[in-house]
PDB file of C-alpha atoms in Angstrom:
ATOM      1  CA  MET A 189       0.000   0.000   0.000  1.00 62.00           C
ATOM      2  CA  SER A 190       1.452   3.345  -0.999  1.00 68.00           C
ATOM      3  CA  VAL A 191       0.786   6.601   0.787  1.00 65.00           C
ATOM      4  CA  ASP A 192       0.025   9.750  -1.169  1.00 61.00           C
ATOM      5  CA  LEU A 193       2.588  12.320  -0.022  1.00 58.00           C
ATOM      6  CA  SER A 194       1.696  14.940  -2.622  1.00 59.00           C
ATOM      7  CA  PHE A 195       0.183  17.174   0.080  1.00 53.00           C
ATOM      8  CA  PHE A 196       3.677  17.898   1.371  1.00 56.00           C
ATOM      9  CA  ARG A 197       4.655  19.440  -1.955  1.00 60.00           C
ATOM     10  CA  PHE A 198       1.712  21.791  -2.227  1.00 62.00           C
ATOM     11  CA  GLU A 199       1.997  25.505  -1.565  1.00 65.00           C
ATOM     12  CA  THR A 200      -0.444  25.210   1.341  1.00 64.00           C
ATOM     13  CA  SER A 201       1.777  22.754   3.170  1.00 64.00           C
ATOM     14  CA  GLN A 202       4.796  25.004   2.577  1.00 66.00           C
ATOM     15  CA  ARG A 203       2.879  27.955   4.007  1.00 66.00           C
ATOM     16  CA  LEU A 204       1.829  25.926   7.047  1.00 61.00           C
ATOM     17  CA  ARG A 205       5.423  24.876   7.684  1.00 66.00           C
ATOM     18  CA  ALA A 206       6.559  28.497   7.362  1.00 62.00           C
ATOM     19  CA  GLU A 207       3.901  29.618   9.842  1.00 73.00           C
ATOM     20  CA  GLY A 208       5.044  26.925  12.261  1.00 72.00           C
ATOM     21  CA  HIS A 209       8.672  28.006  12.016  1.00 83.00           C
ATOM     22  CA  ALA A 210       7.682  31.653  12.532  1.00 90.00           C
ATOM     23  CA  GLU A 211       5.714  30.709  15.640  1.00 92.00           C
ATOM     24  CA  ASP A 212       8.730  28.743  16.921  1.00 90.00           C
ATOM     25  CA  ILE A 213      11.023  31.739  16.434  1.00 93.00           C
ATOM     26  CA  LEU A 214       8.656  34.060  18.293  1.00 95.00           C
ATOM     27  CA  LEU A 215       8.200  31.530  21.096  1.00 93.00           C
ATOM     28  CA  ILE A 216      11.952  31.079  21.533  1.00 94.00           C
ATOM     29  CA  LEU A 217      12.569  34.826  21.633  1.00 96.00           C
ATOM     30  CA  GLU A 218       9.673  35.439  24.017  1.00 96.00           C
ATOM     31  CA  SER A 219      10.718  32.611  26.345  1.00 97.00           C
ATOM     32  CA  ARG A 220      14.200  34.109  26.484  1.00 97.00           C
ATOM     33  CA  GLY A 221      12.725  37.475  27.469  1.00 97.00           C
ATOM     34  CA  ILE A 222      13.776  39.159  24.240  1.00 97.00           C
ATOM     35  CA  GLU A 223      11.579  42.050  23.149  1.00 97.00           C
ATOM     36  CA  ILE A 224      10.242  41.669  19.613  1.00 97.00           C
ATOM     37  CA  PRO A 225       9.616  45.009  17.888  1.00 97.00           C
ATOM     38  CA  GLU A 226       6.664  45.086  15.511  1.00 97.00           C
ATOM     39  CA  ALA A 227       8.945  45.390  12.446  1.00 96.00           C
ATOM     40  CA  ALA A 228      10.857  42.236  13.440  1.00 96.00           C
ATOM     41  CA  ARG A 229       7.626  40.378  14.242  1.00 96.00           C
ATOM     42  CA  GLU A 230       6.210  41.313  10.837  1.00 95.00           C
ATOM     43  CA  ARG A 231       9.383  40.258   9.042  1.00 94.00           C
ATOM     44  CA  ILE A 232       9.353  36.886  10.816  1.00 94.00           C
ATOM     45  CA  THR A 233       5.648  36.175  10.288  1.00 92.00           C
ATOM     46  CA  THR A 234       5.603  37.183   6.624  1.00 91.00           C
ATOM     47  CA  CYS A 235       8.703  35.234   5.601  1.00 89.00           C
ATOM     48  CA  THR A 236       7.855  32.219   3.431  1.00 87.00           C
ATOM     49  CA  ASN A 237      11.376  30.990   2.726  1.00 88.00           C
ATOM     50  CA  LEU A 238      11.766  27.798   4.758  1.00 86.00           C
ATOM     51  CA  GLU A 239      15.562  27.860   4.564  1.00 90.00           C
ATOM     52  CA  THR A 240      15.651  31.395   5.988  1.00 92.00           C
ATOM     53  CA  LEU A 241      13.175  30.507   8.715  1.00 91.00           C
ATOM     54  CA  ARG A 242      15.200  27.443   9.726  1.00 91.00           C
ATOM     55  CA  ALA A 243      18.300  29.612  10.029  1.00 93.00           C
ATOM     56  CA  TRP A 244      16.370  32.106  12.159  1.00 94.00           C
ATOM     57  CA  VAL A 245      15.137  29.314  14.458  1.00 93.00           C
ATOM     58  CA  ILE A 246      18.736  28.338  15.151  1.00 94.00           C
ATOM     59  CA  ARG A 247      19.805  31.959  15.626  1.00 95.00           C
ATOM     60  CA  ALA A 248      16.867  32.658  17.957  1.00 96.00           C
ATOM     61  CA  VAL A 249      18.521  30.427  20.544  1.00 95.00           C
ATOM     62  CA  HIS A 250      21.672  32.578  20.616  1.00 95.00           C
ATOM     63  CA  VAL A 251      20.820  36.189  19.699  1.00 96.00           C
ATOM     64  CA  GLU A 252      20.690  39.066  22.163  1.00 96.00           C
ATOM     65  CA  THR A 253      18.029  41.068  20.270  1.00 96.00           C
ATOM     66  CA  ALA A 254      15.342  40.178  17.744  1.00 96.00           C
ATOM     67  CA  GLU A 255      17.108  42.330  15.163  1.00 95.00           C
ATOM     68  CA  ASP A 256      20.201  40.116  15.530  1.00 95.00           C
ATOM     69  CA  LEU A 257      18.274  37.398  13.685  1.00 93.00           C
ATOM     70  CA  PHE A 258      18.777  39.408  10.516  1.00 93.00           C
ATOM     71  CA  ALA A 259      22.399  40.455  11.133  1.00 87.00           C
ATOM     72  CA  ASP A 260      23.902  38.405   8.305  1.00 79.00           C
ATOM     73  CA  GLU A 261      21.397  39.749   5.788  1.00 72.00           C
ATOM     74  CA  ALA A 262      22.128  43.116   4.282  1.00 55.00           C
TER      75      ALA A 262
END
């Protein structure tokens, strides 16, 4: 019996994964007591690039400010 995995390739599933990563980033920052300015929150929640979001999740564990998430991007 084969399982249809096509859902995981659809745009909707990509968007849902992106939303999940964004929520993770915000949760990590908030749990660390890091203030999240509205501009940073908007940038995080509107990002749809999964690779970028994964990098931000990792950075969220180490940064001192929310803006530091974007430090390597100019």
